[in-house]
PDB file of C-alpha atoms in Angstrom:
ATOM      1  CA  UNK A   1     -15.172  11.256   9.435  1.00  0.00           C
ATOM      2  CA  UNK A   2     -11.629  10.343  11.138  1.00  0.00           C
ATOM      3  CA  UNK A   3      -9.152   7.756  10.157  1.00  0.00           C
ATOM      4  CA  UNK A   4      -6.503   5.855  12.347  1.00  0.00           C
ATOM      5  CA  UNK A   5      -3.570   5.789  10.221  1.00  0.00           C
ATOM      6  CA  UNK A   6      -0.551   3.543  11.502  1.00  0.00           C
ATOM      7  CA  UNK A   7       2.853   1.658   9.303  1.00  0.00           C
ATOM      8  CA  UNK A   8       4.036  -1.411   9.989  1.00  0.00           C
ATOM      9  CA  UNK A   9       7.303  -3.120   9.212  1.00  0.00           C
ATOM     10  CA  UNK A  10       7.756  -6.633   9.425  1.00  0.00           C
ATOM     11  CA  UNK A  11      11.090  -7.834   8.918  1.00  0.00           C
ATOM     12  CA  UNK A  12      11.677 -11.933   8.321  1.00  0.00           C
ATOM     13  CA  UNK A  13      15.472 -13.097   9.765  1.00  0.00           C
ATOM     14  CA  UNK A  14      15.344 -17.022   9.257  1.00  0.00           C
ATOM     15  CA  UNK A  15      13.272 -18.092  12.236  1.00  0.00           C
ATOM     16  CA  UNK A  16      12.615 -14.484  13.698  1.00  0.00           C
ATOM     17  CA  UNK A  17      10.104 -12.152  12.677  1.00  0.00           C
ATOM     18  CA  UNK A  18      10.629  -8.233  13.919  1.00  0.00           C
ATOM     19  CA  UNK A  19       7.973  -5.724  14.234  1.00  0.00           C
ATOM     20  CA  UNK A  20       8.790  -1.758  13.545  1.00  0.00           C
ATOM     21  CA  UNK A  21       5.744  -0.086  14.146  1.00  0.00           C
ATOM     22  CA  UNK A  22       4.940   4.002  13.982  1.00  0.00           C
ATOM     23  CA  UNK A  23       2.837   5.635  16.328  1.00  0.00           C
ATOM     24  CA  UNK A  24      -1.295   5.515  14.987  1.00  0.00           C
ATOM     25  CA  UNK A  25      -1.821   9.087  13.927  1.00  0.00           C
ATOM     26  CA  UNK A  26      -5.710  10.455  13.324  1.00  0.00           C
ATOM     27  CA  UNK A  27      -7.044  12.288  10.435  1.00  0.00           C
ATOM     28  CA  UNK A  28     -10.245  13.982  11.115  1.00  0.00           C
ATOM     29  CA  UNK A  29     -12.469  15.555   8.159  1.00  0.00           C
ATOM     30  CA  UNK A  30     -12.032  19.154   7.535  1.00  0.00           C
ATOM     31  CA  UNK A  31     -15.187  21.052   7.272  1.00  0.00           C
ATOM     32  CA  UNK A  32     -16.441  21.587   4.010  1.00  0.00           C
ATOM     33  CA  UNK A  33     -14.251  18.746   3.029  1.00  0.00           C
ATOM     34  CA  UNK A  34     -16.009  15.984   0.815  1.00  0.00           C
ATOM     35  CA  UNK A  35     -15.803  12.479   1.799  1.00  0.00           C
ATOM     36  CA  UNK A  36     -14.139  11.685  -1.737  1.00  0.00           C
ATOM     37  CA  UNK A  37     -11.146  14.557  -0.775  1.00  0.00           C
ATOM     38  CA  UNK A  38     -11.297  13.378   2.930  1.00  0.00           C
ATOM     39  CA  UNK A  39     -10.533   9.429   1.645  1.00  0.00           C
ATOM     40  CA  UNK A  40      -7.977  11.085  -0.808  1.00  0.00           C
ATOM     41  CA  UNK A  41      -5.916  12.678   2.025  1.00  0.00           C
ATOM     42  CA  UNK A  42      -5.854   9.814   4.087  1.00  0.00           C
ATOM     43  CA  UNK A  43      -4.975   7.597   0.840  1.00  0.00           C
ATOM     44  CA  UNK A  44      -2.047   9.832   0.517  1.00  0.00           C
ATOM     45  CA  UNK A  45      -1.138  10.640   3.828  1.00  0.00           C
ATOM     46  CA  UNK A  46      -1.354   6.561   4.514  1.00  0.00           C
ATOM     47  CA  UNK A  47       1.041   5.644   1.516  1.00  0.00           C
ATOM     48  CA  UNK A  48       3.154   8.407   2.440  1.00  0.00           C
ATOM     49  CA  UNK A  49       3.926   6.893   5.508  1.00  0.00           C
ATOM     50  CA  UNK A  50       4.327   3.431   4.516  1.00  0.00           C
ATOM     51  CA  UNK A  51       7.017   4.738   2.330  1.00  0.00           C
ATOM     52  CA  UNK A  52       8.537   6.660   5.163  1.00  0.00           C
ATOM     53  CA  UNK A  53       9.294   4.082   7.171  1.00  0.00           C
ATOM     54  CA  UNK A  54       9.909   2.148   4.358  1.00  0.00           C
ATOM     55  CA  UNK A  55      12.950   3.792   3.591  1.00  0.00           C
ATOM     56  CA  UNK A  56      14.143   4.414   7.373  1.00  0.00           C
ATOM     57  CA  UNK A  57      14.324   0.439   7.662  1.00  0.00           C
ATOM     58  CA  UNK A  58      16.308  -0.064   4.551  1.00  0.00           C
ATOM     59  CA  UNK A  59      18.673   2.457   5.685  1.00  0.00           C
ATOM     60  CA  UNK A  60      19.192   0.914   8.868  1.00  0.00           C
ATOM     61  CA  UNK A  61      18.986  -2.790   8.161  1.00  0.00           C
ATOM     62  CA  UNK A  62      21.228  -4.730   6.252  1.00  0.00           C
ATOM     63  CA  UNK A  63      18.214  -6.599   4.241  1.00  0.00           C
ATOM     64  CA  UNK A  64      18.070  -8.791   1.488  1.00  0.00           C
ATOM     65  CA  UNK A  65      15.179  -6.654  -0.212  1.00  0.00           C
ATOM     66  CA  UNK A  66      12.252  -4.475   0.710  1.00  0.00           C
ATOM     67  CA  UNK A  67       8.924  -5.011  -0.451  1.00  0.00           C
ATOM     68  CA  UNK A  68       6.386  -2.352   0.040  1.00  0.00           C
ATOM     69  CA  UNK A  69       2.741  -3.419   0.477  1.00  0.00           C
ATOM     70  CA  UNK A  70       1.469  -0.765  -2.325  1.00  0.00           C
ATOM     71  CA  UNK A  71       2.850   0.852  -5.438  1.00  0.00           C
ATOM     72  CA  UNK A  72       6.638   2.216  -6.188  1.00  0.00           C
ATOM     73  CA  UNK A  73       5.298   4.110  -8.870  1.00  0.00           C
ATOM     74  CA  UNK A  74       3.726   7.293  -7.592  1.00  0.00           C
ATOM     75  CA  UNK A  75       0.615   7.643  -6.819  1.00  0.00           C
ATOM     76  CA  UNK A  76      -0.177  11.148  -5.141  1.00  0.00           C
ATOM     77  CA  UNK A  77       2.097  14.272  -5.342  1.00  0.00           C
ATOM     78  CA  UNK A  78       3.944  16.673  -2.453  1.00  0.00           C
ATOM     79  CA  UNK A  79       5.625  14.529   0.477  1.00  0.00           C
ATOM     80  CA  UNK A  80       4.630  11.358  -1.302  1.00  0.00           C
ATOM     81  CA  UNK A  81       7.066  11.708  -4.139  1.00  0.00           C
ATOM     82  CA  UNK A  82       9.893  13.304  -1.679  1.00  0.00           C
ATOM     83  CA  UNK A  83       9.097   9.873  -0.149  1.00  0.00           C
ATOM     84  CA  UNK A  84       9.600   7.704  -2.862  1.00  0.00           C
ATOM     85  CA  UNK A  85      12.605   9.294  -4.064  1.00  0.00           C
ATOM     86  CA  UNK A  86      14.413   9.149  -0.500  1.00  0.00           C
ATOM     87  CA  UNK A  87      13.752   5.616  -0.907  1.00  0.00           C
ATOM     88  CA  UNK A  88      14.910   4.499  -4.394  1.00  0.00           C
ATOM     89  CA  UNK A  89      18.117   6.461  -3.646  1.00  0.00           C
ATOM     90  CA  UNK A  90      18.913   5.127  -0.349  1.00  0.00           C
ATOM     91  CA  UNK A  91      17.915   1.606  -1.573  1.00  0.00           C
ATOM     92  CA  UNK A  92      20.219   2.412  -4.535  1.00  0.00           C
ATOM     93  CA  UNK A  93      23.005   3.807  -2.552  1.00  0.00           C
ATOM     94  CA  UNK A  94      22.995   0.611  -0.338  1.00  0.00           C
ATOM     95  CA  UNK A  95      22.389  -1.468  -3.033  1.00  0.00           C
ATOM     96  CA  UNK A  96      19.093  -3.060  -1.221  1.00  0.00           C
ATOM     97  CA  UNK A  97      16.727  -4.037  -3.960  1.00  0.00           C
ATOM     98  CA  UNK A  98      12.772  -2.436  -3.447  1.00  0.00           C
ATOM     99  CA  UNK A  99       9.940  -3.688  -4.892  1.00  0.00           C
ATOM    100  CA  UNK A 100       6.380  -2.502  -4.600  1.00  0.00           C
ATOM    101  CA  UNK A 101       3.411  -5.333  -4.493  1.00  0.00           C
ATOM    102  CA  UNK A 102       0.155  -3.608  -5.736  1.00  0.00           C
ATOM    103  CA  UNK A 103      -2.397  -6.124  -4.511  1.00  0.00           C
ATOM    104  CA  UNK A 104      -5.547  -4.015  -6.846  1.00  0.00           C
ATOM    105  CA  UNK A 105      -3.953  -2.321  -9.520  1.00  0.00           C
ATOM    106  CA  UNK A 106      -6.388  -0.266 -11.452  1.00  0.00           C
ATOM    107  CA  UNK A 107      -3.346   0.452 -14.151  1.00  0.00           C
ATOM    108  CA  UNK A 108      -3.991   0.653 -17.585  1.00  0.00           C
ATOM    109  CA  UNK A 109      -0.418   1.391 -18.528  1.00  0.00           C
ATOM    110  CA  UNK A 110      -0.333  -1.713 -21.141  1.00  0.00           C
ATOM    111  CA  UNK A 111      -3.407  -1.549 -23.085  1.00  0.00           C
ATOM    112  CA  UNK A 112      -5.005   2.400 -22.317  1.00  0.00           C
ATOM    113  CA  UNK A 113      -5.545   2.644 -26.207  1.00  0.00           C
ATOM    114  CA  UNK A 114      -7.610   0.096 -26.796  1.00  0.00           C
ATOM    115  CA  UNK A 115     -11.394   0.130 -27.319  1.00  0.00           C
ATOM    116  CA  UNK A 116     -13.196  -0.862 -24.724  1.00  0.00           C
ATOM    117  CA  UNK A 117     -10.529   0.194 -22.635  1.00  0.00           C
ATOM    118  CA  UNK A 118     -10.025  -2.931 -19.491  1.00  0.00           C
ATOM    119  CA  UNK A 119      -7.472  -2.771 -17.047  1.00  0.00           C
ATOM    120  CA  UNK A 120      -4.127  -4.302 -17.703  1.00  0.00           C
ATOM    121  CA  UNK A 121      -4.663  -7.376 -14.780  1.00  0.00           C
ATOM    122  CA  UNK A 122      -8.125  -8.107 -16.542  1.00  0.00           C
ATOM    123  CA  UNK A 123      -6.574  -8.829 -19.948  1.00  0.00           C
ATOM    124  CA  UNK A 124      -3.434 -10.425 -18.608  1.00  0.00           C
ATOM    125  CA  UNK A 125      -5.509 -12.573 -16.190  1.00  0.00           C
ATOM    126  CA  UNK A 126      -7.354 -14.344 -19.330  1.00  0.00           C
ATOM    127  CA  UNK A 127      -3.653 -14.929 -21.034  1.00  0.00           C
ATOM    128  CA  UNK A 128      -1.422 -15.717 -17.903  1.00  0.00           C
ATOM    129  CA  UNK A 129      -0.750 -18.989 -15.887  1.00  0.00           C
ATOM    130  CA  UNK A 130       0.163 -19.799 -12.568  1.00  0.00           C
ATOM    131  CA  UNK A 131       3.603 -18.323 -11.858  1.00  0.00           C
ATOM    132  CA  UNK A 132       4.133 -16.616 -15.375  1.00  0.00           C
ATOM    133  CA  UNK A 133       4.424 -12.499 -15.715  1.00  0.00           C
ATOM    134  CA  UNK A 134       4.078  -9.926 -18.616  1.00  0.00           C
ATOM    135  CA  UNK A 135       5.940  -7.963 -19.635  1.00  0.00           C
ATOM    136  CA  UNK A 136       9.180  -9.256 -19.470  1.00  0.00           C
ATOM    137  CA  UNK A 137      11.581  -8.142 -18.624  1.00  0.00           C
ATOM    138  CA  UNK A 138       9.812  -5.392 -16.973  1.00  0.00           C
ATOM    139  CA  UNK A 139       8.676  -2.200 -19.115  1.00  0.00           C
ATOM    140  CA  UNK A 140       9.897   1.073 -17.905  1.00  0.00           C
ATOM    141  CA  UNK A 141       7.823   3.970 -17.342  1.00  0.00           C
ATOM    142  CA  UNK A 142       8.955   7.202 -17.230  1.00  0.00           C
ATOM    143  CA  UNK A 143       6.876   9.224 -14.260  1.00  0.00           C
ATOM    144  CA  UNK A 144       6.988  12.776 -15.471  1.00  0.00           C
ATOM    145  CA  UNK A 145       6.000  14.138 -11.962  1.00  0.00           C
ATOM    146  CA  UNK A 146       9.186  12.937 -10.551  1.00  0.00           C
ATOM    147  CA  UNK A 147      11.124  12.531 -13.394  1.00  0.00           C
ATOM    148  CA  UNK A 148      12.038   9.300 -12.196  1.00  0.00           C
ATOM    149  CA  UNK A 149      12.003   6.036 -14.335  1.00  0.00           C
ATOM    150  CA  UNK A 150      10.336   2.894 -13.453  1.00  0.00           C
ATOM    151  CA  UNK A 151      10.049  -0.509 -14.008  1.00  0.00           C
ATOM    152  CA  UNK A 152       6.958  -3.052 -13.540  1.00  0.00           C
ATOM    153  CA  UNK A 153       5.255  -6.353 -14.660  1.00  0.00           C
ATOM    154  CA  UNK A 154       2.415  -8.325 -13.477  1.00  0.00           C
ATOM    155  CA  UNK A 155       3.093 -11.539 -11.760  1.00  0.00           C
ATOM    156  CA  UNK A 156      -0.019 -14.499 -11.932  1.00  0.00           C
ATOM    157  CA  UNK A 157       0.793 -16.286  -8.864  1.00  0.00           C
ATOM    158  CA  UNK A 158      -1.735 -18.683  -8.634  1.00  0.00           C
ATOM    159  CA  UNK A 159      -3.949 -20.671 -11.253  1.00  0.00           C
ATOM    160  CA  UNK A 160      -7.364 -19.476  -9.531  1.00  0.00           C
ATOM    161  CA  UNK A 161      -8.893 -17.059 -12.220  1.00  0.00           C
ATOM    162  CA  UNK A 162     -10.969 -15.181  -9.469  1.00  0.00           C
ATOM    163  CA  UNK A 163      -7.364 -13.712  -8.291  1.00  0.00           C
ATOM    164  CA  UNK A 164      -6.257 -10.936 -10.916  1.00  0.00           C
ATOM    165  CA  UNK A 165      -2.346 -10.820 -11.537  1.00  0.00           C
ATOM    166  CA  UNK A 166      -0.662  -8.287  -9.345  1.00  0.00           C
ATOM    167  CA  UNK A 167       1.559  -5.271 -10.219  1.00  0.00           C
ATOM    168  CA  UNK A 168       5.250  -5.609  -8.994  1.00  0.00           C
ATOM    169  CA  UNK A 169       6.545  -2.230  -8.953  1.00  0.00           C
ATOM    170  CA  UNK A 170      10.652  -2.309  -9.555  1.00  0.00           C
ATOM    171  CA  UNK A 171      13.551   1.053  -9.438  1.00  0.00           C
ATOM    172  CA  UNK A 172      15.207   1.630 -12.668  1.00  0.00           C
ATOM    173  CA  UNK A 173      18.354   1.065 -11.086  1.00  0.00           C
ATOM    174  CA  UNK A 174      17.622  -2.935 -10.922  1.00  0.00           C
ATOM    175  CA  UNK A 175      18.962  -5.175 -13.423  1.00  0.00           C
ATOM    176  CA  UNK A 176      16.549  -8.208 -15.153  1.00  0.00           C
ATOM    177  CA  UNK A 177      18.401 -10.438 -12.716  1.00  0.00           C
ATOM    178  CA  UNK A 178      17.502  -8.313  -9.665  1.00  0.00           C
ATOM    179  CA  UNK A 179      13.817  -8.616 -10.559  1.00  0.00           C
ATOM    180  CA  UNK A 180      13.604 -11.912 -11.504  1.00  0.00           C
ATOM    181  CA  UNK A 181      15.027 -13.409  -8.384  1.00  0.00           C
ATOM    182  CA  UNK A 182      12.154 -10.922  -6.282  1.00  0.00           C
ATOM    183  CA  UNK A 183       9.375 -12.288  -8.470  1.00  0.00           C
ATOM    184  CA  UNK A 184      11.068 -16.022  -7.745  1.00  0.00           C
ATOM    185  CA  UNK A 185      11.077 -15.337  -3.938  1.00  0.00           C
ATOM    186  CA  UNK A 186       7.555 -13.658  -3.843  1.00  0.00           C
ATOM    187  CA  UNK A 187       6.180 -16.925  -5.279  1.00  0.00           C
ATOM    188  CA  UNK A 188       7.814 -19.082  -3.383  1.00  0.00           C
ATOM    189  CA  UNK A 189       6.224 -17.695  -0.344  1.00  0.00           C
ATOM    190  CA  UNK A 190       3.189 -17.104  -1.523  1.00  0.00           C
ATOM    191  CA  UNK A 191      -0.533 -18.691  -0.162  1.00  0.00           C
ATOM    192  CA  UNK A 192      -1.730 -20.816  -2.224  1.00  0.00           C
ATOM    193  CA  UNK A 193      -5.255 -20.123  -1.692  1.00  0.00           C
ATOM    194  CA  UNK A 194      -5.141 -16.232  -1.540  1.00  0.00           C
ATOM    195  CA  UNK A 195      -2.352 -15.735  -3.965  1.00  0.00           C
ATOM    196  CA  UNK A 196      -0.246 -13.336  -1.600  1.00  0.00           C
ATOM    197  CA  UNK A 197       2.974 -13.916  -0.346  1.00  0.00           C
ATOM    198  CA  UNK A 198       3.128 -14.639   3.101  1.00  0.00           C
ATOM    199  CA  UNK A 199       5.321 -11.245   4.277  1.00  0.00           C
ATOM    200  CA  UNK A 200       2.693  -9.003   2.550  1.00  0.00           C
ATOM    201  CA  UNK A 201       0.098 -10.992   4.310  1.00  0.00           C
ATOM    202  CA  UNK A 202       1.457 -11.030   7.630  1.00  0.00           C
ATOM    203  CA  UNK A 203       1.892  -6.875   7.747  1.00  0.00           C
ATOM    204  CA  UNK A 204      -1.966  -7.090   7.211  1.00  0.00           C
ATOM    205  CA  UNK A 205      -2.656  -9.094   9.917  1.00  0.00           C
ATOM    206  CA  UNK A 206      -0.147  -7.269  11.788  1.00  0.00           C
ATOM    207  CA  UNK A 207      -2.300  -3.724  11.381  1.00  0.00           C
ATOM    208  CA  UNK A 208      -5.800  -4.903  11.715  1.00  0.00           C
ATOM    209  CA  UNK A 209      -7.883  -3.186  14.435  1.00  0.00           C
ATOM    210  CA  UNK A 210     -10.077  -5.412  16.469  1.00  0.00           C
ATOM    211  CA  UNK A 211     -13.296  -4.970  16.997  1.00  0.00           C
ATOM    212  CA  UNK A 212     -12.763  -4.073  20.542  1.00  0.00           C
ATOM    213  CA  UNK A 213     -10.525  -1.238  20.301  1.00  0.00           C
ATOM    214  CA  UNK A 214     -12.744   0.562  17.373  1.00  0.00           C
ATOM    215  CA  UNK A 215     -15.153   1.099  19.880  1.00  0.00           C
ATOM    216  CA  UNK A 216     -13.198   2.297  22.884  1.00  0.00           C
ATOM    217  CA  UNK A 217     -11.509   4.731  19.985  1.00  0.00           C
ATOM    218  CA  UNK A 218     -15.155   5.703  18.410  1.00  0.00           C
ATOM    219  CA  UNK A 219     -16.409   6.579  21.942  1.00  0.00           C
ATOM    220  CA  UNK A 220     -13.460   8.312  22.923  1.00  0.00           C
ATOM    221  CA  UNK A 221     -14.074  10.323  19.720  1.00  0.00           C
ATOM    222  CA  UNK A 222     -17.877  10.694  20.147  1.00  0.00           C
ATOM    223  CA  UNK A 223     -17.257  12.218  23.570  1.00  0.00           C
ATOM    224  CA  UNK A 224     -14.405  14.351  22.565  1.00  0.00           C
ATOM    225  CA  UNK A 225     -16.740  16.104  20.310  1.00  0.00           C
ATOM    226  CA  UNK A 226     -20.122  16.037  22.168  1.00  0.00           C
ATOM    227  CA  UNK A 227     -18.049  17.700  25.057  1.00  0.00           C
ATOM    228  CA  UNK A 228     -17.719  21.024  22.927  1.00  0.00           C
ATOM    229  CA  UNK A 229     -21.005  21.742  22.889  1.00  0.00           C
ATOM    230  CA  UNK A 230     -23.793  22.353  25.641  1.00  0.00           C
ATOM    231  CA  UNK A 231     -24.940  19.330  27.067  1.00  0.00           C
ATOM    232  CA  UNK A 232     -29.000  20.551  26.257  1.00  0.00           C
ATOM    233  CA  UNK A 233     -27.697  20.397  22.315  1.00  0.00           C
ATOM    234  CA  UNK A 234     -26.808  16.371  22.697  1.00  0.00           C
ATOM    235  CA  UNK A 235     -29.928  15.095  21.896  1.00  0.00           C
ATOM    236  CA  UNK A 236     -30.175  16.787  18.239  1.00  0.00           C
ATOM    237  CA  UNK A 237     -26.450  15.163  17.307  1.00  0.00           C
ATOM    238  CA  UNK A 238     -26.799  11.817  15.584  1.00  0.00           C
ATOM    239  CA  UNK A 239     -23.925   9.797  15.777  1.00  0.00           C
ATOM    240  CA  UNK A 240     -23.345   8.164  12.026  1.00  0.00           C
ATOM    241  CA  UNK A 241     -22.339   4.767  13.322  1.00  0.00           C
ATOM    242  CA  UNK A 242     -24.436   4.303  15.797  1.00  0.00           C
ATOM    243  CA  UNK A 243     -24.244   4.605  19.912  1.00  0.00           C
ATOM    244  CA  UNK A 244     -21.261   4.626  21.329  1.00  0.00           C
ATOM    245  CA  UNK A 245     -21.869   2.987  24.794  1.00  0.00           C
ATOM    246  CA  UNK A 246     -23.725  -0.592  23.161  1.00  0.00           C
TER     247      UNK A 246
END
């Protein structure tokens, strides 16, 4: 297996959008590597990045917040938390509020006690309405990797029942105020119909691959990899996804 992993920054200015995009990197499999470690690493390596770039734009831009398209709250350990932390202090040093959206939280932070044990967006989704969040303010959560403390709630931002609420991830070193206004401005730009805000939607649309290109890259890879071994062995390699030249 490989993966194509690029960031993408999309920074609104009134009327003007700006793009900051890395350079695509590729992950390729290890041998003996499982596909559930393989999808892991790239998870990881993937947020990692995000986060990178994440904080390199809040250093440099004078913005009125940053919101990540994932979690605050870490997820993986190594150059992920370095990550994180870089970017809570510099968004604390220049006093840029950050904000994580998690668009599929699989949290159980709130209710992890209870028997049967849901997820905290599956209970909340039953008791919240459109444009309400829980808890409020925000709980804090002490991460005792990092020894960092967070804050987070779960925003409802539309009145469709299919679409869970969605953790907003918050530094401890924003005030109620701080938050609130973020959680104001995420639903006032957010689709109606799909219940994201429009910036987090936009960076999606931004990094999708088309069709087209997965192709030229899959038989660029195919080839790479036939070429290292005798052209008589070809015909014994089956390619997972199919032919590479229809």
């Amino acid at each position: 297996l490989i993966a194509i992993i690029t960031t993408l920054s999309v920074i609104s200015e009134r009327s003007n959008i700006r793009r900051i995009i890395r350079k695509p990197v590729i992950c390729e499999q290890r041998r003996n590597e499982s596909e559930q470690a393989f999808n892991i690493r790239v998870d990881s390596e993937r947020e990692t990045r995000l986060v990178e770039l994440a904080a390199d734009v809040v250093k440099k831009y004078d913005l009125e917040a940053m919101i990540l398209d994932g979690p605050l709250i870490p997820r993986f350990r190594g150059a992920h938390i370095s990550a994180i932390r870089n970017l809570v202090e510099i968004g604390e040093k220049r006093r840029i509020p950050v904000a994580g959206f998690v668009k599929r939280p699989e949290s159980g932070y709130l209710f992890r006690n209870q028997d049967p044990e849901f997820l905290d967006s599956a209970i909340l989704s039953a008791r919240l309405n459109a444009g309400e969040c829980y808890p409020w303010p925000p709980k804090k959560i002490l991460d005792e990797r990092t020894g960092m403390e967070f804050q987070y709630t779960y925003l409802k931002t539309t009145s469709d029942r299919r679409i869970l609420p969605f953790r907003i991830d918050f530094p401890n070193y924003l005030d109620d105020e701080s938050c609130k206004r973020i959680l104001e401005h995420m639903l006032a730009i957010t689709d109606p119909l799909k219940g994201v805000p429009a910036i987090i939607m936009m960076a999606d649309e931004e990094v999708k691959l088309s069709k087209k290109l997965m192709r030229d890259l899959y038989a660029e890879c195919v080839a790479s990899l036939m070429s290292k071994y005798p052209e008589k062995s070809w015909g014994v390699v089956m390619t997972r996804w199919g032919e590479f030249w229809l």
